[in-house]
Tab-separated table of C-alpha atoms and ligand atoms in Angstrom:
chain	number	residue	atom	x	y	z
A	1	MET	CA	5.633	9.773	-24.009
A	2	LYS	CA	4.226	6.279	-23.409
A	3	ALA	CA	1.871	7.751	-20.804
A	4	ARG	CA	0.657	10.429	-23.195
A	5	ILE	CA	0.112	7.949	-26.033
A	6	LEU	CA	-1.916	5.712	-23.717
A	7	GLU	CA	-3.945	8.680	-22.522
A	8	ALA	CA	-4.663	9.703	-26.134
A	9	LEU	CA	-5.608	6.148	-27.162
A	10	ARG	CA	-7.842	5.637	-24.113
A	11	GLY	CA	-9.399	9.089	-24.544
A	12	SER	CA	-10.145	8.576	-28.247
A	13	GLY	CA	-12.471	5.674	-27.456
A	14	GLY	CA	-11.698	4.206	-30.857
A	15	CYS	CA	-9.118	4.702	-33.525
A	16	CYS	CA	-6.469	7.386	-33.396
A	17	SER	CA	-4.423	8.106	-36.511
A	18	GLY	CA	-0.636	8.342	-36.349
A	19	GLN	CA	-0.898	11.844	-37.771
A	20	LYS	CA	-3.351	12.978	-35.096
A	21	LEU	CA	-1.191	11.447	-32.369
A	22	SER	CA	1.974	13.106	-33.666
A	23	LEU	CA	0.237	16.495	-33.899
A	24	SER	CA	-1.349	16.352	-30.456
A	25	LEU	CA	1.835	15.068	-28.817
A	26	GLY	CA	4.125	17.428	-30.738
A	27	THR	CA	6.376	14.658	-31.987
A	28	SER	CA	7.181	12.955	-35.303
A	29	ARG	CA	5.181	10.038	-36.652
A	30	ALA	CA	8.338	7.940	-36.505
A	31	SER	CA	8.598	8.663	-32.788
A	32	VAL	CA	4.909	7.749	-32.281
A	33	SER	CA	5.497	4.476	-34.092
A	34	LYS	CA	8.619	3.756	-32.000
A	35	HIS	CA	6.688	4.298	-28.747
A	36	ILE	CA	3.770	2.180	-29.965
A	37	GLN	CA	6.288	-0.631	-30.562
A	38	ALA	CA	7.706	-0.145	-27.070
A	39	LEU	CA	4.211	-0.299	-25.564
A	40	ARG	CA	3.552	-3.519	-27.466
A	41	SER	CA	6.681	-5.079	-26.054
A	42	ASP	CA	5.485	-4.060	-22.562
A	43	GLY	CA	2.348	-6.143	-23.212
A	44	TYR	CA	-0.171	-3.631	-24.622
A	45	LEU	CA	-2.224	-4.970	-27.478
A	46	ILE	CA	-2.417	-2.148	-30.012
A	47	GLU	CA	-4.006	-2.811	-33.352
A	48	SER	CA	-2.931	-0.773	-36.324
A	49	SER	CA	-5.007	-0.311	-39.459
A	50	PRO	CA	-5.083	2.272	-42.266
A	51	ARG	CA	-7.370	4.335	-39.967
A	52	GLY	CA	-4.846	4.419	-37.160
A	53	TYR	CA	-4.049	2.796	-33.837
A	54	ARG	CA	-6.507	1.200	-31.456
A	55	LEU	CA	-5.768	0.046	-27.898
A	56	ILE	CA	-7.301	-3.400	-27.497
A	57	SER	CA	-6.005	-4.340	-24.045
A	58	SER	CA	-3.499	-3.323	-21.377
A	59	PRO	CA	-1.376	-5.738	-19.368
A	60	ASP	CA	-2.186	-6.090	-15.660
A	61	LEU	CA	1.121	-4.539	-14.650
A	62	LEU	CA	2.040	-1.646	-12.375
A	63	LEU	CA	4.309	0.052	-14.922
A	64	PRO	CA	5.485	3.484	-13.717
A	65	TYR	CA	4.164	5.400	-16.724
A	66	GLU	CA	0.641	4.233	-15.832
A	67	PHE	CA	0.871	6.592	-12.814
A	68	PRO	CA	1.237	10.087	-14.264
A	69	GLY	CA	2.648	12.457	-11.663
A	70	TRP	CA	4.346	9.629	-9.773
A	71	GLU	CA	6.213	7.903	-12.581
A	72	HIS	CA	9.541	9.583	-11.833
A	73	ARG	CA	9.331	8.542	-8.186
A	74	ILE	CA	8.635	4.861	-8.934
A	75	HIS	CA	11.363	2.208	-9.038
A	76	TYR	CA	9.642	-0.721	-10.712
A	77	PHE	CA	10.627	-4.400	-10.555
A	78	PRO	CA	8.804	-7.331	-12.190
A	79	GLU	CA	10.350	-9.421	-9.385
A	80	ILE	CA	12.545	-8.512	-6.422
A	81	ASP	CA	13.728	-10.077	-3.157
A	82	SER	CA	11.934	-7.443	-1.076
A	83	THR	CA	10.891	-3.866	-1.834
A	84	MET	CA	12.046	-3.061	1.734
A	85	ASP	CA	15.672	-3.867	0.885
A	86	ALA	CA	15.639	-1.806	-2.308
A	87	ALA	CA	13.971	1.116	-0.512
A	88	ARG	CA	16.499	1.000	2.323
A	89	GLU	CA	19.375	1.223	-0.173
A	90	LEU	CA	17.687	4.074	-2.013
A	91	ALA	CA	16.991	5.936	1.240
A	92	LYS	CA	20.600	5.509	2.378
A	93	GLN	CA	21.719	6.930	-0.959
A	94	GLY	CA	19.541	9.994	-0.319
A	95	ALA	CA	16.350	9.191	-2.283
A	96	GLY	CA	13.757	11.847	-1.600
A	97	GLU	CA	10.497	11.755	0.286
A	98	GLY	CA	7.809	9.935	-1.685
A	99	THR	CA	10.192	7.659	-3.578
A	100	LEU	CA	8.431	4.352	-4.254
A	101	VAL	CA	9.614	0.823	-4.901
A	102	VAL	CA	6.924	-1.264	-6.595
A	103	ALA	CA	7.172	-4.962	-7.481
A	104	GLU	CA	4.884	-7.471	-9.195
A	105	SER	CA	6.191	-10.243	-6.928
A	106	GLN	CA	8.786	-10.777	-4.200
A	107	ARG	CA	11.071	-13.742	-3.650
A	108	HIS	CA	11.617	-13.020	0.047
A	109	GLY	CA	8.782	-10.723	1.095
A	110	ARG	CA	9.126	-9.728	4.751
A	111	GLY	CA	6.358	-9.474	7.311
A	112	ARG	CA	6.275	-8.096	10.849
A	113	LEU	CA	8.179	-9.764	13.664
A	114	GLY	CA	10.553	-11.586	11.303
A	115	ARG	CA	7.803	-13.466	9.474
A	116	GLU	CA	7.679	-14.224	5.774
A	117	TRP	CA	5.217	-12.376	3.531
A	118	LEU	CA	4.102	-14.551	0.651
A	119	SER	CA	4.262	-12.373	-2.435
A	120	PRO	CA	2.983	-14.130	-5.564
A	121	ARG	CA	2.007	-12.221	-8.711
A	122	GLY	CA	-1.416	-10.644	-8.485
A	123	GLY	CA	-0.718	-8.907	-5.187
A	124	ILE	CA	0.494	-5.340	-4.760
A	125	TYR	CA	3.873	-4.878	-3.085
A	126	LEU	CA	5.317	-1.462	-2.485
A	127	THR	CA	7.507	0.505	-0.141
A	128	VAL	CA	7.315	4.267	0.164
A	129	ILE	CA	10.170	6.317	1.581
A	130	LEU	CA	9.056	9.049	3.980
A	131	ARG	CA	11.266	11.648	5.603
A	132	PRO	CA	9.133	13.297	8.269
A	133	ARG	CA	10.981	15.753	10.525
A	134	ILE	CA	9.711	14.095	13.692
A	135	SER	CA	11.070	12.355	16.765
A	136	PRO	CA	11.473	8.556	16.317
A	137	VAL	CA	8.871	8.156	19.073
A	138	TYR	CA	6.208	9.267	16.602
A	139	ALA	CA	7.423	7.112	13.691
A	140	PRO	CA	4.641	4.494	14.274
A	141	ARG	CA	2.196	7.178	13.166
A	142	ALA	CA	3.486	6.524	9.642
A	143	ASN	CA	2.142	2.954	9.951
A	144	LEU	CA	-1.210	4.211	11.097
A	145	MET	CA	-1.222	6.704	8.243
A	146	ALA	CA	-0.600	3.947	5.687
A	147	ALA	CA	-3.261	1.698	7.222
A	148	VAL	CA	-5.820	4.519	7.093
A	149	ALA	CA	-4.854	5.206	3.459
A	150	VAL	CA	-5.320	1.547	2.448
A	151	ALA	CA	-8.637	1.072	4.270
A	152	THR	CA	-10.002	4.364	2.914
A	153	THR	CA	-8.984	3.423	-0.637
A	154	ILE	CA	-10.664	0.011	-0.403
A	155	ARG	CA	-13.829	1.540	1.050
A	156	ARG	CA	-14.052	4.217	-1.631
A	157	LEU	CA	-13.244	2.020	-4.628
A	158	TYR	CA	-15.220	-1.088	-3.755
A	159	GLY	CA	-17.681	-0.028	-1.062
A	160	ILE	CA	-16.308	-2.726	1.243
A	161	GLU	CA	-16.117	-2.088	4.981
A	162	ALA	CA	-12.375	-2.507	5.404
A	163	ASP	CA	-11.233	-1.797	8.955
A	164	LEU	CA	-8.034	-1.778	10.989
A	165	LYS	CA	-6.494	-4.090	13.520
A	166	TRP	CA	-3.813	-2.586	15.712
A	167	PRO	CA	-1.041	-2.008	14.973
A	168	ASN	CA	-1.503	-1.915	11.219
A	169	ASP	CA	-3.405	-4.745	9.577
A	170	VAL	CA	-6.233	-3.982	7.209
A	171	LEU	CA	-9.101	-6.441	7.585
A	172	ILE	CA	-12.231	-7.303	5.668
A	173	ALA	CA	-14.793	-9.128	7.819
A	174	GLY	CA	-12.040	-10.069	10.254
A	175	ALA	CA	-9.649	-11.493	7.633
A	176	LYS	CA	-6.389	-9.801	6.728
A	177	VAL	CA	-6.255	-8.253	3.266
A	178	CYS	CA	-3.197	-6.046	3.753
A	179	GLY	CA	-0.128	-5.969	5.971
A	180	ILE	CA	2.146	-3.029	6.661
A	181	LEU	CA	5.771	-3.070	7.751
A	182	ALA	CA	7.830	-0.045	8.793
A	183	GLU	CA	11.588	0.351	8.927
A	184	MET	CA	13.020	3.447	10.450
A	185	HIS	CA	16.397	5.076	10.546
A	186	ALA	CA	17.055	7.941	12.941
A	187	GLU	CA	19.945	10.310	13.491
A	188	ARG	CA	20.357	12.598	16.485
A	189	ASP	CA	16.816	12.051	17.755
A	190	THR	CA	15.185	12.861	14.422
A	191	VAL	CA	13.808	10.424	11.899
A	192	SER	CA	16.063	10.305	8.881
A	193	PHE	CA	13.723	8.048	6.945
A	194	VAL	CA	10.838	5.734	7.672
A	195	ASN	CA	10.086	3.224	4.938
A	196	ILE	CA	6.562	1.919	4.865
A	197	GLY	CA	6.049	-1.430	3.140
A	198	ILE	CA	2.524	-2.287	2.044
A	199	GLY	CA	1.417	-5.711	0.823
A	200	ILE	CA	-2.135	-6.016	-0.502
A	201	ASN	CA	-3.776	-9.316	-1.363
A	202	ALA	CA	-5.421	-8.018	-4.506
A	203	ASN	CA	-5.865	-10.654	-7.233
A	204	THR	CA	-4.211	-13.423	-5.277
A	205	SER	CA	-6.396	-16.274	-4.158
A	206	ILE	CA	-7.174	-17.229	-0.577
A	207	SER	CA	-5.870	-20.761	-1.175
A	208	GLU	CA	-2.410	-19.239	-1.630
A	209	PHE	CA	-2.407	-18.151	2.019
A	210	GLU	CA	-2.607	-19.796	5.358
A	211	GLY	CA	-4.799	-18.827	8.263
A	212	THR	CA	-7.111	-15.871	8.358
A	213	ALA	CA	-6.127	-14.046	5.194
A	214	THR	CA	-8.373	-12.917	2.383
A	215	SER	CA	-7.977	-11.086	-0.910
A	216	LEU	CA	-9.979	-8.461	-2.738
A	217	LYS	CA	-10.555	-10.948	-5.548
A	218	ASP	CA	-12.034	-13.483	-3.127
A	219	VAL	CA	-14.213	-10.899	-1.396
A	220	LEU	CA	-15.518	-9.312	-4.602
A	221	GLY	CA	-15.692	-12.513	-6.644
A	222	ARG	CA	-13.824	-10.879	-9.520
A	223	GLU	CA	-10.375	-9.575	-10.343
A	224	ILE	CA	-9.764	-5.946	-9.565
A	225	CYS	CA	-7.794	-3.417	-11.615
A	226	ARG	CA	-4.548	-3.189	-9.653
A	227	ARG	CA	-3.508	-0.038	-11.547
A	228	GLN	CA	-6.639	1.757	-10.358
A	229	LEU	CA	-6.096	0.545	-6.785
A	230	LEU	CA	-2.476	1.673	-6.679
A	231	ALA	CA	-3.274	5.070	-8.252
A	232	SER	CA	-6.009	5.697	-5.654
A	233	LEU	CA	-3.764	4.491	-2.847
A	234	LEU	CA	-0.982	6.867	-3.877
A	235	THR	CA	-3.464	9.758	-3.846
A	236	GLN	CA	-4.628	8.717	-0.358
A	237	ILE	CA	-1.069	8.383	0.933
A	238	ASP	CA	-0.268	11.895	-0.309
A	239	ARG	CA	-3.364	13.204	1.477
A	240	GLN	CA	-2.916	11.270	4.733
A	241	HIS	CA	0.779	12.048	4.800
A	242	SER	CA	0.069	15.758	5.206
A	243	LEU	CA	-1.913	14.812	8.357
A	244	LEU	CA	0.933	12.778	9.889
A	245	MET	CA	1.269	14.875	13.046
A	246	GLU	CA	-2.371	16.033	13.168
A	247	GLU	CA	-4.995	14.728	15.576
A	248	ASP	CA	-7.231	14.185	12.524
A	249	LEU	CA	-5.080	11.198	11.546
A	250	MET	CA	-5.596	9.580	14.935
A	251	ASP	CA	-9.334	10.284	14.720
A	252	GLU	CA	-9.514	8.670	11.280
A	253	TRP	CA	-7.637	5.636	12.632
A	254	ARG	CA	-10.016	5.445	15.608
A	255	SER	CA	-13.073	5.627	13.357
A	256	LEU	CA	-11.740	2.777	11.163
A	257	SER	CA	-10.494	0.663	14.056
A	258	ALA	CA	-11.797	-2.858	14.611
A	259	THR	CA	-9.636	-3.127	17.744
A	260	LEU	CA	-10.895	-0.295	19.942
A	261	ASN	CA	-13.594	-1.257	22.427
A	262	LYS	CA	-12.800	-4.943	21.911
A	263	ASP	CA	-11.321	-7.400	24.357
A	264	VAL	CA	-7.855	-8.201	23.136
A	265	ARG	CA	-4.795	-10.231	23.911
A	266	ILE	CA	-1.581	-8.473	22.959
A	267	MET	CA	1.402	-10.765	22.670
A	268	VAL	CA	4.374	-8.583	23.542
A	269	PRO	CA	7.904	-9.983	23.756
A	270	GLY	CA	7.971	-12.231	26.830
A	271	ASP	CA	4.507	-11.203	28.009
A	272	ALA	CA	0.835	-10.986	27.124
A	273	ILE	CA	-1.548	-8.173	27.984
A	274	VAL	CA	-5.213	-9.094	28.173
A	275	GLY	CA	-7.911	-6.489	28.527
A	276	ARG	CA	-10.142	-4.013	26.768
A	277	ALA	CA	-8.515	-1.854	24.057
A	278	ILE	CA	-9.636	1.646	24.907
A	279	ASP	CA	-7.539	4.042	22.813
A	280	ILE	CA	-4.261	4.751	21.057
A	281	ASP	CA	-1.859	7.430	22.219
A	282	ALA	CA	-0.061	10.078	20.152
A	283	ALA	CA	2.798	7.658	19.440
A	284	GLY	CA	0.462	4.939	18.153
A	285	ALA	CA	0.692	2.741	21.267
A	286	LEU	CA	-2.452	0.812	22.176
A	287	ILE	CA	-3.916	1.638	25.599
A	288	ILE	CA	-5.476	-1.374	27.280
A	289	LYS	CA	-7.551	-1.557	30.432
A	290	ALA	CA	-6.176	-4.777	31.893
A	291	GLN	CA	-8.171	-7.391	33.780
A	292	ASP	CA	-7.027	-5.957	37.134
A	293	GLY	CA	-8.287	-2.498	36.102
A	294	SER	CA	-4.821	-1.034	35.493
A	295	LEU	CA	-3.975	0.792	32.278
A	296	ARG	CA	-1.264	-0.808	30.143
A	297	LYS	CA	0.362	0.343	26.931
A	298	ALA	CA	1.511	-1.864	24.043
A	299	VAL	CA	4.062	-0.339	21.682
A	300	VAL	CA	4.725	-3.482	19.622
A	301	GLY	CA	3.185	-6.914	19.535
A	302	ASP	CA	0.616	-9.146	17.966
A	303	CYS	CA	-2.990	-8.340	18.658
A	304	ILE	CA	-5.682	-10.995	18.933
A	305	HIS	CA	-9.304	-9.906	19.060
A	306	LEU	CA	-11.042	-12.008	21.687
A	307	THR	CA	-14.637	-13.093	21.446
A	308	ALA	CA	-17.513	-11.223	23.094
A	309	ARG	CA	-17.643	-13.873	25.825
A	310	SER	CA	-14.290	-12.758	27.186
A	311	THR	CA	-14.200	-12.059	30.923
A	312	THR	CA	-12.213	-8.834	30.787
A	313	PRO	CA	-13.422	-5.671	32.548
A	314	LYS	CA	-15.918	-3.430	30.792
B	1	LIG	C1	2.816	-7.900	8.074
B	1	LIG	O1	3.451	-8.807	8.617
B	1	LIG	O2	1.602	-7.799	8.238
B	1	LIG	C2	3.519	-6.875	7.226
B	1	LIG	C3	3.612	-7.320	5.794
B	1	LIG	C4	4.292	-6.294	4.905
B	1	LIG	C5	4.480	-6.800	3.491
B	1	LIG	C6	5.001	-5.746	2.566
B	1	LIG	S1	4.931	-6.226	0.873
B	1	LIG	C7	5.871	-4.859	0.432
B	1	LIG	C8	6.953	-4.722	1.466
B	1	LIG	N1	8.071	-5.567	1.127
B	1	LIG	C9	8.242	-6.558	2.021
B	1	LIG	O3	9.126	-7.429	1.966
B	1	LIG	N2	7.323	-6.468	2.992
B	1	LIG	C10	6.446	-5.336	2.785
């Protein structure tokens, strides 16, 4: 009901009388008034006058009812330790494909390779539960899928050339704007669930991060509407998800990749591979032509893009 009231208020462009709202929503005026009160306590500024209700402003929150069609799949937390932990519990309890955990901030956000993911308010933190009927070998494709979805969303909404660094960072002009973390559970050689965690530096400020990070706010010089970004991202994830085992997904990743055809150093556990990144395989591994001309594959690891003056083979 809150979603429908908001839609009616936003659609009216001005004032909407309680009577009109109750008629169009098929509910009593008392119920309209109760939901208006509830919206106000969620942070919506709704003015009421003898002419009716007027929406003055909406809070910058990712409240589930702001995402019609997804609201029943969203588990929303103003603050949480990590959306990954909540999603893992939900998945173990049988939560269905497409279940989402969304948080405004995280106390112990987790990054790849055991790192911390700083998660102040203003960012977007979510984990989506996927249940593809695939071999665990192909689970990394879910990461690639999410990375393609994020980069495509940023490109379409803001016209910024977001691209991808293997395995699954989204970059803007070489700086990281989004990180992706996957956790998989498999039974009898089939994926039972793969949870994809996505952290986007949206309205956070670059000074809140170390190193080579950026945020959409810093790039655009203004705050973005996080609701619009998340709604578009969810649409993209739904679309890309249907391509999970298709070659089209790999082609989209290749076309967005900032890593392919670059000289790279891949830090793999106990080793480093240096060479030219030439492709990814069907399981999402990076194929590198090493300095001695041999072909190497990296399944996990940290990727560093080397400068053009690198002495690796062409
Ligand atoms: C990386 O190291 O690049 C991956 C970062 C992933 C961060 C996201 S934020 C939402 C989800 N919850 C977490 O604790 N981590 C992931």
